[in-house]
Amino acid sequence: MKFTIASALALSTLPLLTAANILPRTTTPTIPASQCNTGDLQCCLSAQESDALTQPLRSLLELLGININGLTGMVGATCSPLHIIVPGFSDCTAQTLCCNNNSFSGIVALGCVPVNINL
Ligand SMILES: *[C@@H]1O[C@H](CO)[C@@H](O)[C@H](O)[C@H]1NC(C)=O
């Protein structure tokens, strides 16, 4: 009996969890590195969609006085300039991004799109 109730509960929660995961959320499309003309290539330890920021990045942005509601694309954290040595091979082992606002010395980078270094 216990088992049946537990199973029924598990089965009825499953669709809810699935629904939560497919809530509308922007996913910034990846561009080829050659199309990074309006920004700088950046190698960031982490990156998040600006409309789905989580801690501690959200607090870090607020600490820097950045209005998170005015952000578009992705936000990168702990960034350094990305160097593509040959297509598909770079000095970056983290997130490769093209960011149009690098006013924060790499602490964060704003207005980023993911970059495919193979193209
Ligand atoms: C970068 O973003 C910050 C915070 O939103 C803003 O104050 C600054 O003017 C921006 N810089 C450029 C170059 O867009």
mmCIF file with all atom_site columns, N, CA and C in Angstrom, residues 46 53-66 68 75-78 104 106-109:
data_model
loop_
_atom_site.group_PDB
_atom_site.id
_atom_site.type_symbol
_atom_site.label_atom_id
_atom_site.label_alt_id
_atom_site.label_comp_id
_atom_site.label_asym_id
_atom_site.label_entity_id
_atom_site.label_seq_id
_atom_site.pdbx_PDB_ins_code
_atom_site.Cartn_x
_atom_site.Cartn_y
_atom_site.Cartn_z
_atom_site.occupancy
_atom_site.B_iso_or_equiv
_atom_site.pdbx_formal_charge
_atom_site.auth_seq_id
_atom_site.auth_comp_id
_atom_site.auth_asym_id
_atom_site.auth_atom_id
_atom_site.pdbx_PDB_model_num
ATOM 1  N N  . SER A 1 46  ? 32.705 31.054 -16.458 1.00 0.00 ? 46  SER A N  1
ATOM 2  C CA . SER A 1 46  ? 31.315 30.645 -16.491 1.00 0.00 ? 46  SER A CA 1
ATOM 3  C C  . SER A 1 46  ? 30.517 31.647 -17.305 1.00 0.00 ? 46  SER A C  1
ATOM 4  N N  . LEU A 1 53  ? 19.692 34.550 -14.557 1.00 0.00 ? 53  LEU A N  1
ATOM 5  C CA . LEU A 1 53  ? 20.891 34.614 -13.719 1.00 0.00 ? 53  LEU A CA 1
ATOM 6  C C  . LEU A 1 53  ? 20.666 33.948 -12.376 1.00 0.00 ? 53  LEU A C  1
ATOM 7  N N  . THR A 1 54  ? 21.674 33.244 -11.916 1.00 0.00 ? 54  THR A N  1
ATOM 8  C CA . THR A 1 54  ? 21.603 32.639 -10.591 1.00 0.00 ? 54  THR A CA 1
ATOM 9  C C  . THR A 1 54  ? 22.752 33.186 -9.755  1.00 0.00 ? 54  THR A C  1
ATOM 10 N N  . GLN A 1 55  ? 22.693 32.889 -8.461  1.00 0.00 ? 55  GLN A N  1
ATOM 11 C CA . GLN A 1 55  ? 23.780 33.302 -7.559  1.00 0.00 ? 55  GLN A CA 1
ATOM 12 C C  . GLN A 1 55  ? 25.000 32.423 -7.793  1.00 0.00 ? 55  GLN A C  1
ATOM 13 N N  . PRO A 1 56  ? 26.222 32.917 -7.557  1.00 0.00 ? 56  PRO A N  1
ATOM 14 C CA . PRO A 1 56  ? 26.533 34.239 -7.020  1.00 0.00 ? 56  PRO A CA 1
ATOM 15 C C  . PRO A 1 56  ? 26.658 35.327 -8.087  1.00 0.00 ? 56  PRO A C  1
ATOM 16 N N  . LEU A 1 57  ? 26.453 34.975 -9.353  1.00 0.00 ? 57  LEU A N  1
ATOM 17 C CA . LEU A 1 57  ? 26.676 35.949 -10.420 1.00 0.00 ? 57  LEU A CA 1
ATOM 18 C C  . LEU A 1 57  ? 25.735 37.141 -10.301 1.00 0.00 ? 57  LEU A C  1
ATOM 19 N N  . ARG A 1 58  ? 24.483 36.853 -9.949  1.00 0.00 ? 58  ARG A N  1
ATOM 20 C CA . ARG A 1 58  ? 23.482 37.921 -9.812  1.00 0.00 ? 58  ARG A CA 1
ATOM 21 C C  . ARG A 1 58  ? 23.953 38.980 -8.791  1.00 0.00 ? 58  ARG A C  1
ATOM 22 N N  . SER A 1 59  ? 24.434 38.523 -7.629  1.00 0.00 ? 59  SER A N  1
ATOM 23 C CA . SER A 1 59  ? 24.910 39.444 -6.594  1.00 0.00 ? 59  SER A CA 1
ATOM 24 C C  . SER A 1 59  ? 26.145 40.196 -7.043  1.00 0.00 ? 59  SER A C  1
ATOM 25 N N  . LEU A 1 60  ? 27.018 39.489 -7.763  1.00 0.00 ? 60  LEU A N  1
ATOM 26 C CA . LEU A 1 60  ? 28.245 40.125 -8.247  1.00 0.00 ? 60  LEU A CA 1
ATOM 27 C C  . LEU A 1 60  ? 27.904 41.293 -9.171  1.00 0.00 ? 60  LEU A C  1
ATOM 28 N N  . LEU A 1 61  ? 26.935 41.087 -10.058 1.00 0.00 ? 61  LEU A N  1
ATOM 29 C CA . LEU A 1 61  ? 26.528 42.139 -10.985 1.00 0.00 ? 61  LEU A CA 1
ATOM 30 C C  . LEU A 1 61  ? 25.939 43.325 -10.233 1.00 0.00 ? 61  LEU A C  1
ATOM 31 N N  . GLU A 1 62  ? 25.120 43.021 -9.225  1.00 0.00 ? 62  GLU A N  1
ATOM 32 C CA . GLU A 1 62  ? 24.508 44.088 -8.436  1.00 0.00 ? 62  GLU A CA 1
ATOM 33 C C  . GLU A 1 62  ? 25.577 44.867 -7.677  1.00 0.00 ? 62  GLU A C  1
ATOM 34 N N  . LEU A 1 63  ? 26.582 44.137 -7.177  1.00 0.00 ? 63  LEU A N  1
ATOM 35 C CA . LEU A 1 63  ? 27.710 44.744 -6.468  1.00 0.00 ? 63  LEU A CA 1
ATOM 36 C C  . LEU A 1 63  ? 28.459 45.711 -7.376  1.00 0.00 ? 63  LEU A C  1
ATOM 37 N N  . LEU A 1 64  ? 28.542 45.370 -8.642  1.00 0.00 ? 64  LEU A N  1
ATOM 38 C CA . LEU A 1 64  ? 29.245 46.210 -9.612  1.00 0.00 ? 64  LEU A CA 1
ATOM 39 C C  . LEU A 1 64  ? 28.366 47.357 -10.102 1.00 0.00 ? 64  LEU A C  1
ATOM 40 N N  . GLY A 1 65  ? 27.134 47.415 -9.606  1.00 0.00 ? 65  GLY A N  1
ATOM 41 C CA . GLY A 1 65  ? 26.227 48.494 -9.973  1.00 0.00 ? 65  GLY A CA 1
ATOM 42 C C  . GLY A 1 65  ? 25.597 48.322 -11.336 1.00 0.00 ? 65  GLY A C  1
ATOM 43 N N  . ILE A 1 66  ? 25.535 47.076 -11.800 1.00 0.00 ? 66  ILE A N  1
ATOM 44 C CA . ILE A 1 66  ? 24.961 46.809 -13.122 1.00 0.00 ? 66  ILE A CA 1
ATOM 45 C C  . ILE A 1 66  ? 23.469 46.538 -12.979 1.00 0.00 ? 66  ILE A C  1
ATOM 46 N N  . ILE A 1 68  ? 20.666 44.612 -13.851 1.00 0.00 ? 68  ILE A N  1
ATOM 47 C CA . ILE A 1 68  ? 20.544 43.307 -14.510 1.00 0.00 ? 68  ILE A CA 1
ATOM 48 C C  . ILE A 1 68  ? 19.315 43.225 -15.402 1.00 0.00 ? 68  ILE A C  1
ATOM 49 N N  . VAL A 1 75  ? 25.879 36.655 -19.930 1.00 0.00 ? 75  VAL A N  1
ATOM 50 C CA . VAL A 1 75  ? 26.845 37.333 -19.071 1.00 0.00 ? 75  VAL A CA 1
ATOM 51 C C  . VAL A 1 75  ? 27.958 36.330 -18.789 1.00 0.00 ? 75  VAL A C  1
ATOM 52 N N  . GLY A 1 76  ? 29.185 36.759 -18.968 1.00 0.00 ? 76  GLY A N  1
ATOM 53 C CA . GLY A 1 76  ? 30.332 35.908 -18.651 1.00 0.00 ? 76  GLY A CA 1
ATOM 54 C C  . GLY A 1 76  ? 30.966 36.367 -17.361 1.00 0.00 ? 76  GLY A C  1
ATOM 55 N N  . ALA A 1 77  ? 31.567 35.441 -16.624 1.00 0.00 ? 77  ALA A N  1
ATOM 56 C CA . ALA A 1 77  ? 32.250 35.796 -15.384 1.00 0.00 ? 77  ALA A CA 1
ATOM 57 C C  . ALA A 1 77  ? 33.679 35.279 -15.425 1.00 0.00 ? 77  ALA A C  1
ATOM 58 N N  . THR A 1 78  ? 34.589 36.070 -14.886 1.00 0.00 ? 78  THR A N  1
ATOM 59 C CA . THR A 1 78  ? 36.022 35.755 -14.852 1.00 0.00 ? 78  THR A CA 1
ATOM 60 C C  . THR A 1 78  ? 36.517 35.488 -16.269 1.00 0.00 ? 78  THR A C  1
ATOM 61 N N  . PHE A 1 104 ? 34.513 45.851 -17.496 1.00 0.00 ? 104 PHE A N  1
ATOM 62 C CA . PHE A 1 104 ? 34.737 45.472 -16.103 1.00 0.00 ? 104 PHE A CA 1
ATOM 63 C C  . PHE A 1 104 ? 35.995 44.629 -15.913 1.00 0.00 ? 104 PHE A C  1
ATOM 64 N N  . GLY A 1 106 ? 37.232 42.095 -17.139 1.00 0.00 ? 106 GLY A N  1
ATOM 65 C CA . GLY A 1 106 ? 37.148 40.641 -17.134 1.00 0.00 ? 106 GLY A CA 1
ATOM 66 C C  . GLY A 1 106 ? 36.457 40.047 -15.927 1.00 0.00 ? 106 GLY A C  1
ATOM 67 N N  . ILE A 1 107 ? 36.146 40.875 -14.917 1.00 0.00 ? 107 ILE A N  1
ATOM 68 C CA . ILE A 1 107 ? 35.402 40.343 -13.755 1.00 0.00 ? 107 ILE A CA 1
ATOM 69 C C  . ILE A 1 107 ? 34.092 39.776 -14.275 1.00 0.00 ? 107 ILE A C  1
ATOM 70 N N  . VAL A 1 108 ? 33.418 40.599 -15.071 1.00 0.00 ? 108 VAL A N  1
ATOM 71 C CA . VAL A 1 108 ? 32.261 40.127 -15.821 1.00 0.00 ? 108 VAL A CA 1
ATOM 72 C C  . VAL A 1 108 ? 32.345 40.733 -17.227 1.00 0.00 ? 108 VAL A C  1
ATOM 73 N N  . ALA A 1 109 ? 31.703 40.084 -18.160 1.00 0.00 ? 109 ALA A N  1
ATOM 74 C CA . ALA A 1 109 ? 31.569 40.614 -19.512 1.00 0.00 ? 109 ALA A CA 1
ATOM 75 C C  . ALA A 1 109 ? 30.088 40.567 -19.854 1.00 0.00 ? 109 ALA A C  1
#
